[in-house]
mmCIF file of C-alpha atoms and ligand atoms in Angstrom:
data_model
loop_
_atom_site.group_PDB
_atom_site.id
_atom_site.type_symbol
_atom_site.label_atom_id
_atom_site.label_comp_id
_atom_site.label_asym_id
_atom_site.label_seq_id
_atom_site.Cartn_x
_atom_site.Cartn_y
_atom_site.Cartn_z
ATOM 1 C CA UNK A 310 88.620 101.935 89.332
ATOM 2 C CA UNK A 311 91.808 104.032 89.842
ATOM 3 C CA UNK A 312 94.738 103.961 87.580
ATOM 4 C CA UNK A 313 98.309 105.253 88.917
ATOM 5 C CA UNK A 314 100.913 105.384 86.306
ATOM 6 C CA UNK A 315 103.955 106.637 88.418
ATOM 7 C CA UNK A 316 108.152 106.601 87.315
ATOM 8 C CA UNK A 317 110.495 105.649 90.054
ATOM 9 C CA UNK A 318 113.939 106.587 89.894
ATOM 10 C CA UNK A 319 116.932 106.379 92.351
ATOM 11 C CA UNK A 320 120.139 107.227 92.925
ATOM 12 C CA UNK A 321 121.240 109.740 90.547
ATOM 13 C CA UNK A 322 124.740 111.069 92.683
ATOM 14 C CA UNK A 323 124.709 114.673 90.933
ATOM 15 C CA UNK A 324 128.562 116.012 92.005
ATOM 16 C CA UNK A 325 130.726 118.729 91.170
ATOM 17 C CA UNK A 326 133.080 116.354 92.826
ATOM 18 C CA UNK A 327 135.868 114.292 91.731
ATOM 19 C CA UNK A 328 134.930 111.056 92.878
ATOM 20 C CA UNK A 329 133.531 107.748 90.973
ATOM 21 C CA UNK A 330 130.570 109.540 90.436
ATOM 22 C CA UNK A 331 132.682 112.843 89.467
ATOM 23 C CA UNK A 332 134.703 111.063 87.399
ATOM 24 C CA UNK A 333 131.872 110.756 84.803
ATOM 25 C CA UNK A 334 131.501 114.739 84.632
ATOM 26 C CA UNK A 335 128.522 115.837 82.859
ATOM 27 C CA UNK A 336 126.949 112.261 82.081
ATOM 28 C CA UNK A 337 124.704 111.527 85.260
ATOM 29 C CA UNK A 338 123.330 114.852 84.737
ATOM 30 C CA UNK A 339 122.987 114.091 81.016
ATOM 31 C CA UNK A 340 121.155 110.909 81.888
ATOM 32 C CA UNK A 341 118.516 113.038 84.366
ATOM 33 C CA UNK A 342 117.776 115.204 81.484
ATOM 34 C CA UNK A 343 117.255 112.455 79.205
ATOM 35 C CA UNK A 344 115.146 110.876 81.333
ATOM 36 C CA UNK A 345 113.117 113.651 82.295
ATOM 37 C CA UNK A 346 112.449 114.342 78.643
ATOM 38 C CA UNK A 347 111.734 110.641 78.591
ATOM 39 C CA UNK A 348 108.747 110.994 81.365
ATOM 40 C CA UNK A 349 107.582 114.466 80.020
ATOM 41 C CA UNK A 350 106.475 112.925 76.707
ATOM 42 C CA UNK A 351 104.248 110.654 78.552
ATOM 43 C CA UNK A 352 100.866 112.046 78.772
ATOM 44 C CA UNK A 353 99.323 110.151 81.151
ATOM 45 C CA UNK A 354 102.128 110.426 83.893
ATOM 46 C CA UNK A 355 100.943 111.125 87.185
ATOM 47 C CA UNK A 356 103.886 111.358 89.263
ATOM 48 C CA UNK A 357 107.579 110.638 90.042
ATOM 49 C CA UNK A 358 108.890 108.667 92.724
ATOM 50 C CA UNK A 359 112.752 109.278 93.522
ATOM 51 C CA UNK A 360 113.923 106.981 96.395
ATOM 52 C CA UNK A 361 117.415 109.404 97.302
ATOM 53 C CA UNK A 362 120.854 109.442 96.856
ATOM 54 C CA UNK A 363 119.978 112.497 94.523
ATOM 55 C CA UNK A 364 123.658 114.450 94.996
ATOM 56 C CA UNK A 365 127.032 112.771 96.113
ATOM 57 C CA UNK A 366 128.344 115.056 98.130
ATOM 58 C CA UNK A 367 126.099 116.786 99.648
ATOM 59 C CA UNK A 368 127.268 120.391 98.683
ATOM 60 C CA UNK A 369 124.689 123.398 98.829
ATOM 61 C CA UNK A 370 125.827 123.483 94.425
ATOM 62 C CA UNK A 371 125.415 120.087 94.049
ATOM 63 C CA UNK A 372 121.852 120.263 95.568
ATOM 64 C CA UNK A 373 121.108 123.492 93.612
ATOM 65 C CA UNK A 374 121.889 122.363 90.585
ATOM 66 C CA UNK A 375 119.855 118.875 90.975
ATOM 67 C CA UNK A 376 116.859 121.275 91.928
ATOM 68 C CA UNK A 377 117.727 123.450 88.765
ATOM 69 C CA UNK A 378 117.300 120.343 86.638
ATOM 70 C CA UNK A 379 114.533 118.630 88.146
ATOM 71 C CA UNK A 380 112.746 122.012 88.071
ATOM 72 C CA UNK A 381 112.431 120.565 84.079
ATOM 73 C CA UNK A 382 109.937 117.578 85.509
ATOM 74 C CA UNK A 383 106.344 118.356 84.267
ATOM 75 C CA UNK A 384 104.737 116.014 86.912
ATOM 76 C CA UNK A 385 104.531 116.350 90.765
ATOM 77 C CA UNK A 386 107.240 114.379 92.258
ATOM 78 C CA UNK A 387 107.701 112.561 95.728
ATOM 79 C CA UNK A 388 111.358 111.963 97.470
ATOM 80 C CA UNK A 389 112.932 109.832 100.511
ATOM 81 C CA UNK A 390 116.292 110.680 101.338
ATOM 82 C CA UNK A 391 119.328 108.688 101.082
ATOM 83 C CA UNK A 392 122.622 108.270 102.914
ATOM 84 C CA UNK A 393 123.618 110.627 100.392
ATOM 85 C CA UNK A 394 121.390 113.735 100.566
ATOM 86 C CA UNK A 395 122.933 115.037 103.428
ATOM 87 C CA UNK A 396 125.852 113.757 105.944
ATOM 88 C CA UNK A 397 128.806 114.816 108.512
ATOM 89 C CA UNK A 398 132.112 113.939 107.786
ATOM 90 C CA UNK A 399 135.304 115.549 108.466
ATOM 91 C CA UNK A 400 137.060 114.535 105.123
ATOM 92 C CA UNK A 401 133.947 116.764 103.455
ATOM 93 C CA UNK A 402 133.343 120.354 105.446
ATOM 94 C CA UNK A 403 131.428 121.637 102.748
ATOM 95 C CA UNK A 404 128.570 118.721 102.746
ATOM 96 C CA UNK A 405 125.230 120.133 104.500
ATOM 97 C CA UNK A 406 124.221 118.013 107.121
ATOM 98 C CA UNK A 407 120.794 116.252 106.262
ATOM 99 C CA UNK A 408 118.860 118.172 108.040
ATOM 100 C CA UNK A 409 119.964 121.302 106.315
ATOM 101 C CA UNK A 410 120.112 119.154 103.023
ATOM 102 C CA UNK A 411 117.255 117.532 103.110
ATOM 103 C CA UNK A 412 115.316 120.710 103.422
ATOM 104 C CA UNK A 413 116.851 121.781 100.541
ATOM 105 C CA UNK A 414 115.872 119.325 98.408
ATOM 106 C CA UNK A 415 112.633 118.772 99.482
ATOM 107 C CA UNK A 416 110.736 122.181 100.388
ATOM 108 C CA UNK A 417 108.043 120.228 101.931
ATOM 109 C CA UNK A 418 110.228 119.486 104.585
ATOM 110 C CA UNK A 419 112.368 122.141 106.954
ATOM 111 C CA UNK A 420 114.833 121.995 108.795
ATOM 112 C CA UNK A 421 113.146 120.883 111.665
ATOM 113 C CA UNK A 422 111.497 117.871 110.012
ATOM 114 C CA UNK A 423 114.102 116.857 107.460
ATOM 115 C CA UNK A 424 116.473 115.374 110.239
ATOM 116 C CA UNK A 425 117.725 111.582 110.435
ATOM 117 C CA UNK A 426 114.783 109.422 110.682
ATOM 118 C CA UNK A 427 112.520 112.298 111.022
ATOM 119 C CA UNK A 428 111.445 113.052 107.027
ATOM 120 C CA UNK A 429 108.919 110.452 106.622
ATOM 121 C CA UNK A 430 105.807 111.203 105.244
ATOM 122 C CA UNK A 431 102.118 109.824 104.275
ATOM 123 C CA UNK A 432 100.209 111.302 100.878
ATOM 124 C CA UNK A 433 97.453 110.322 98.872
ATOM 125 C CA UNK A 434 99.072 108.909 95.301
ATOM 126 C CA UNK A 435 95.384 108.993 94.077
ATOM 127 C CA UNK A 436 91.780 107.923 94.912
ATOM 128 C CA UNK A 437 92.575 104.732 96.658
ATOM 129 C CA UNK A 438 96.285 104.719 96.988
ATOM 130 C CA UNK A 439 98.676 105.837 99.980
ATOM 131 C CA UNK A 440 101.707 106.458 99.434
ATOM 132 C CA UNK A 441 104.341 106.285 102.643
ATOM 133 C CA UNK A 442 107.468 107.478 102.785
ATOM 134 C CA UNK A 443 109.713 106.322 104.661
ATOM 135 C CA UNK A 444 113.103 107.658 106.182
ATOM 136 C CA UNK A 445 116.076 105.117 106.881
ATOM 137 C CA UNK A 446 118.771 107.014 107.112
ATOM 138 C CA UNK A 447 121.199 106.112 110.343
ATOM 139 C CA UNK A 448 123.203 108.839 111.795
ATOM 140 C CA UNK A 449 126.064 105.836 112.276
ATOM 141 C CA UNK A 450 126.481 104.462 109.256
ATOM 142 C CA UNK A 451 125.462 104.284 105.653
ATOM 143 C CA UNK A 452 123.729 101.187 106.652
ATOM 144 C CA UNK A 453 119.366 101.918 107.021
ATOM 145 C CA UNK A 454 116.855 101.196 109.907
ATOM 146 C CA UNK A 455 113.656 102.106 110.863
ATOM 147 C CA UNK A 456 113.508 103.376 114.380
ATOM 148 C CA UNK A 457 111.265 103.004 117.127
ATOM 149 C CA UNK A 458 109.597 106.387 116.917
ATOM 150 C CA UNK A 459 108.900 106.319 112.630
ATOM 151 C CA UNK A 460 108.050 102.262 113.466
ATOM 152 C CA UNK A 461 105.178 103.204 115.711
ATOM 153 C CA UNK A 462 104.043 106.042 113.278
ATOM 154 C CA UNK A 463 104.265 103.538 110.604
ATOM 155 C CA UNK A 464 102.013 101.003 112.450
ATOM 156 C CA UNK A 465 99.500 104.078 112.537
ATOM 157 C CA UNK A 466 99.162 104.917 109.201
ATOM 158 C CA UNK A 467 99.187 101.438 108.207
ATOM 159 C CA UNK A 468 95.767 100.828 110.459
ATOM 160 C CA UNK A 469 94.508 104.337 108.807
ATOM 161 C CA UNK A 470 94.809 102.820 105.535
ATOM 162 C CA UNK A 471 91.659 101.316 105.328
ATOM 163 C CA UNK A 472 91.016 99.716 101.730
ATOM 164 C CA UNK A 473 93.698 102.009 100.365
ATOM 165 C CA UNK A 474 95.984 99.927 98.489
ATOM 166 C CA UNK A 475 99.452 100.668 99.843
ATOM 167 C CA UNK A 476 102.910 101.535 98.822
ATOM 168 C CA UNK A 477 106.097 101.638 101.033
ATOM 169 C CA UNK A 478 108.850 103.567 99.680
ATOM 170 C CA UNK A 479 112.465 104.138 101.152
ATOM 171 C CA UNK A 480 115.740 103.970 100.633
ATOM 172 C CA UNK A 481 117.446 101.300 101.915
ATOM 173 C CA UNK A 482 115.323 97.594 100.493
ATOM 174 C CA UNK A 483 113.823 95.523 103.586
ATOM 175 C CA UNK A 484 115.651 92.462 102.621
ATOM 176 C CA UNK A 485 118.652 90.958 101.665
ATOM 177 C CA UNK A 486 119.197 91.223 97.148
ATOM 178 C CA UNK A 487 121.898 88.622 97.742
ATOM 179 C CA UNK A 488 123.580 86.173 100.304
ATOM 180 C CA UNK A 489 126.954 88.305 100.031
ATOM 181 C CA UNK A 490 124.291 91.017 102.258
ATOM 182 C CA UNK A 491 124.890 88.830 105.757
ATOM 183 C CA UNK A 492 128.784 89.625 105.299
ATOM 184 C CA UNK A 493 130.583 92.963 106.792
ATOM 185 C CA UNK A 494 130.411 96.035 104.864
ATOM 186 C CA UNK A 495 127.706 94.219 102.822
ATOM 187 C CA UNK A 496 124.913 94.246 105.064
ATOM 188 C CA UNK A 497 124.966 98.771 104.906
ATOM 189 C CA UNK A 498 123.387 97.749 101.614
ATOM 190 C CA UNK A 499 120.140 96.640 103.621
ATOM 191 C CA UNK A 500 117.696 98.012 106.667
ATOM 192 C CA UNK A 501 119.120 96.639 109.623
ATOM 193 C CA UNK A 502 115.510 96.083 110.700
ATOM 194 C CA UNK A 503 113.869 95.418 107.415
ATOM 195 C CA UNK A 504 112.512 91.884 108.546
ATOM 196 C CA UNK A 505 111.017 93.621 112.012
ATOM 197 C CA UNK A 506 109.371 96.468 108.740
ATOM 198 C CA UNK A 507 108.265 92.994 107.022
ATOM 199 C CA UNK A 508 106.687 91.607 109.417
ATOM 200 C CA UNK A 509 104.590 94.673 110.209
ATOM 201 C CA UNK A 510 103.217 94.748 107.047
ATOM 202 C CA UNK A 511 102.492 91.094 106.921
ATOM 203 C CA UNK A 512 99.863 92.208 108.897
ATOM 204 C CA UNK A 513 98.337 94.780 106.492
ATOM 205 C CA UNK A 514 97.608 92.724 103.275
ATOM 206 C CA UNK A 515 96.771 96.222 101.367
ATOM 207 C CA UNK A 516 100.275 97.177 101.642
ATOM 208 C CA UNK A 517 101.158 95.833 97.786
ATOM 209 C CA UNK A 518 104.130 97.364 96.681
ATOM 210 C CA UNK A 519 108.084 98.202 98.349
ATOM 211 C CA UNK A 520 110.023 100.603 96.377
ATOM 212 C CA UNK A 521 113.855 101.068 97.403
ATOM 213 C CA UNK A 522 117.427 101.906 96.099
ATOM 214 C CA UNK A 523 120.092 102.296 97.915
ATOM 215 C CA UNK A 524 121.871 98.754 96.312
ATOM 216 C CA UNK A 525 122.257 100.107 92.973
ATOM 217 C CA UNK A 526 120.685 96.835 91.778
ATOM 218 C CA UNK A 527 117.752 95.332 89.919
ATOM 219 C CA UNK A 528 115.304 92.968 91.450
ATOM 220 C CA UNK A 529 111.851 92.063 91.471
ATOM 221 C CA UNK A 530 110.393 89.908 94.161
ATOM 222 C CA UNK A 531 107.059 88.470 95.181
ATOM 223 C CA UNK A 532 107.323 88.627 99.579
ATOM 224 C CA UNK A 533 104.410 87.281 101.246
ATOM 225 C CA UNK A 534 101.565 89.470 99.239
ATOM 226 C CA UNK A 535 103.455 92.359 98.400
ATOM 227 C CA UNK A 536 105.964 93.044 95.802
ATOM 228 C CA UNK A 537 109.431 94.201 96.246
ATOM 229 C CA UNK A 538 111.167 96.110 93.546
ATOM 230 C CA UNK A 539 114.527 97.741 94.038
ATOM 231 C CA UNK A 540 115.388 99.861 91.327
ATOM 232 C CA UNK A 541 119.571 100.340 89.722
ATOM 233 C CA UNK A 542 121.094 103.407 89.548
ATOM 234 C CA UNK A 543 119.626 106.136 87.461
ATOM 235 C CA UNK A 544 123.024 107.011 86.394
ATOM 236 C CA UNK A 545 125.622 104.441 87.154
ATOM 237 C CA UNK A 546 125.470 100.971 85.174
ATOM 238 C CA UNK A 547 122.935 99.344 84.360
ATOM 239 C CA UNK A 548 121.195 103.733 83.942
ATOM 240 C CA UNK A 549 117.505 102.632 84.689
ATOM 241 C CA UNK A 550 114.106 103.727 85.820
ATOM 242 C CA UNK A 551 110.971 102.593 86.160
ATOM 243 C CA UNK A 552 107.113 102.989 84.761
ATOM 244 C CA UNK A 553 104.359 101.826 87.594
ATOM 245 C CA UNK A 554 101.305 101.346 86.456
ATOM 246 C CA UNK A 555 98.674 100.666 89.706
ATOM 247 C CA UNK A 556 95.336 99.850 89.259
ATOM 248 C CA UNK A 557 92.611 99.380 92.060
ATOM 249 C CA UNK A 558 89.014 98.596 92.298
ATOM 250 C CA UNK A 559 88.736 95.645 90.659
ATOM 251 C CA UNK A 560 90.402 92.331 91.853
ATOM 252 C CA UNK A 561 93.515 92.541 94.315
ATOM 253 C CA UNK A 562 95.226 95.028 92.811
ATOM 254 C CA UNK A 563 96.705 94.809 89.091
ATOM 255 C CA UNK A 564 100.215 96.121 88.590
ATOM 256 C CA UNK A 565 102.637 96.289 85.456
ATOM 257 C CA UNK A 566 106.112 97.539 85.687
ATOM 258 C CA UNK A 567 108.730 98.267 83.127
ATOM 259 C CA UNK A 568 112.725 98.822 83.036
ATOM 260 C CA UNK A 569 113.698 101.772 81.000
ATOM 261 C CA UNK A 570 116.799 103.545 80.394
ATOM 262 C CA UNK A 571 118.016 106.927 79.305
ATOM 263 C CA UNK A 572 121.432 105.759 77.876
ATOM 264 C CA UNK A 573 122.507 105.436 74.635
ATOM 265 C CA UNK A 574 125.147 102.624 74.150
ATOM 266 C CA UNK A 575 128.241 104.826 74.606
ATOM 267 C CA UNK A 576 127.196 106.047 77.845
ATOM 268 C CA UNK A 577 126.563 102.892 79.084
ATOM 269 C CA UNK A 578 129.766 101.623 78.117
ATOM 270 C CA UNK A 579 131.464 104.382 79.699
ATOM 271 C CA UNK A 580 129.049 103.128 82.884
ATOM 272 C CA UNK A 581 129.639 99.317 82.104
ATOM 273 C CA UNK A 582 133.789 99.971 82.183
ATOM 274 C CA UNK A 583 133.630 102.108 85.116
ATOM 275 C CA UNK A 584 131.951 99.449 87.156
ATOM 276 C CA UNK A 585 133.889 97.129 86.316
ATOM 277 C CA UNK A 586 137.131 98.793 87.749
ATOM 278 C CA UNK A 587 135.707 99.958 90.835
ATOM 279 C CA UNK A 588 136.606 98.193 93.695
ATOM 280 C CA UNK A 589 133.278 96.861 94.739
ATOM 281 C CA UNK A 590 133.344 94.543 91.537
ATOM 282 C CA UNK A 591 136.351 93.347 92.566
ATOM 283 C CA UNK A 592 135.147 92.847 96.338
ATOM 284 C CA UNK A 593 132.180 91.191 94.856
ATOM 285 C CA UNK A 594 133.839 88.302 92.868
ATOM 286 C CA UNK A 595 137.482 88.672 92.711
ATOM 287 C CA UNK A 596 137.909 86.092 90.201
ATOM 288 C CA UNK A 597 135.074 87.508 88.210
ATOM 289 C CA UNK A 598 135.234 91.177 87.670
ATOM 290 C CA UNK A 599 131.880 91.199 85.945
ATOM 291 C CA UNK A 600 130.155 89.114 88.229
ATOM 292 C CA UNK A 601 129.087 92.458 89.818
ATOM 293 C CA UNK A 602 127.547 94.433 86.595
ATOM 294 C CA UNK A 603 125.219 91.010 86.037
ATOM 295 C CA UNK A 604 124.444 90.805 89.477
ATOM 296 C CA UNK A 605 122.762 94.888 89.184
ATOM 297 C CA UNK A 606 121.890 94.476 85.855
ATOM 298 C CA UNK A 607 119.221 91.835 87.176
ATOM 299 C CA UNK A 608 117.937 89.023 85.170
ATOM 300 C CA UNK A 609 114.817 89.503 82.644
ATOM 301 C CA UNK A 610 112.221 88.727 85.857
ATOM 302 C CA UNK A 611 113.733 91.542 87.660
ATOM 303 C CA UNK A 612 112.838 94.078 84.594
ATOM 304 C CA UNK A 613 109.131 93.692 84.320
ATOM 305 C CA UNK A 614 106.278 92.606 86.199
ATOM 306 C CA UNK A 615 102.793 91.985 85.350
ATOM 307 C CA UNK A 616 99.829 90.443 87.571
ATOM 308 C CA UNK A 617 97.728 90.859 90.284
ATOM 309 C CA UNK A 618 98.775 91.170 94.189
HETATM 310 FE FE1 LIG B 325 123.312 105.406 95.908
HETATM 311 FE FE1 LIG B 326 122.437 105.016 99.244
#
């Protein structure tokens, strides 16, 4: 019998710039500390899991200064890049491209490895669990896919698994949070090819557990015999993480998970009123401004989970 008790948080947008994010100044990096005081009080910890978008803008500060405070993290800790961690764009000069960033972040990964779709990786979580990686960044978009090349290595590990129970992690979640994610714009929120990525690992029924961000949202769901958690923003509204608890060796494979959050009520009102002027509220439901906040808040079945897979 193994027990895994692992955290999972996601996209924590550490700037020094003014944007949405920067508009918050030293509050997401508040909220990391918090919550990394949180995790280091918990004894029997094993590991965090952060699923990317660690930084904003992809500075060489902004990325030393994320690894300056998650050099406070007691416990070993695993990462996927985001569409954050790393990008070109002409309107930012200053961003590292994700290669470079990547690398930086990461030291398990170079240069060399740490490209687009190319920092993927498989580990041993504990006696009896794999944990895979995966890396959906496009070089396009800020959309996610899995590509032919990490696909095929995918469908390797997956029949190297053996009786390993398996979990998935990335970025960008395999399917669709809401019906607004088949519109324009909407759909970057998803991997373009997360039903192909499904219906791999319909095939491998010891792959148990997806873990994404990317949509800033919270939602658990049961998907053929695997469960699919997506994870809101560490520090944007609703400021949550999670606590995985994984056993194995007895029947199927028990799991509990818990929503927790590092916010006290004034910084998530300062979250809560933020979100609701931004524009994507507004895109979301324009004749309901808060339609948005409830839909990444989640309902109560999207905070915890407890049962067997
Ligand atoms: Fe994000
Ligand atoms: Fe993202």
């Amino acid at each position: 019998m193994t027990t895994l008790h692992f955290a999972h948080l996601t996209d924590i947008h550490i700037t020094h710039k003014q944007t949405w994010w920067g508009s918050m100044g030293e509050l997401p990096e508040r909220l990391l500390v918090e919550t990394i005081d949180q995790l280091n009080a918990i004894p029997d910890l094993d590991f965090v899991l952060i699923t990317g978008d660690v930084i904003d803008g992809s500075t060489e500060a902004e990325i030393d200064h994320f690894n300056d405070l998650l050099a406070r993290l007691k416990t070993p800790w695993h990462f996927v890049p985001g569409n954050h961690d790393g990008f070109i764009d002409p309107a930012h000069p200053d961003a590292l491209p994700p290669a470079e960033a990547v690398a930086r972040i990461d030291r398990r990964f170079t240069p060399a490895t740490a490209g687009i779709q190319q920092a993927y990786f498989s580990r041993e979580a504990g006696a009896g669990v794999r944990l895979i990686g995966l890396d959906s960044r496009r070089s396009e978009d800020w959309s996610g896919e899995i590509g032919p090349a990490q696909f095929e290595w995918l469908e390797s590990e997956l029949d190297a698994s053996g009786d390993d129970c398996v979990i998935v992690a990335l970025h960008h979640p395999l399917h669709n949070l809401d019906a607004i994610n088949t519109r324009e714009w909407w759909s970057n929120f998803i991997c373009d090819n997360g039903a192909e990525v499904e219906a791999l690992l319909d095939h491998y029924p010891q792959a148990k557990l997806v873990i994404s961000g990317h949509h800033h949202a919270q939602q658990i769901r049961r998907r053929g015999g695997r469960l699919h958690v997506c994870t809101g923003a560490l520090t944007g509204y609703p400021c949550v993480y999670r606590l995985i608890r994984v056993s194995t060796g007895g029947e199927g494979c028990h799991m509990a998970i818990s929503t927790h959050s590092p916010a006290d009520e004034e910084a998530l009102k300062i979250n809560y009123d933020l979100m609701l002027e931004a524009s994507v509220s507004r895109d979301y439901n324009p004749e309901d401004g808060t339609a948005w906040a409830r839909f990444v808040a989640g309902e109560d079945g999207d905070q915890s989970f407890e049962g067997v897979l």
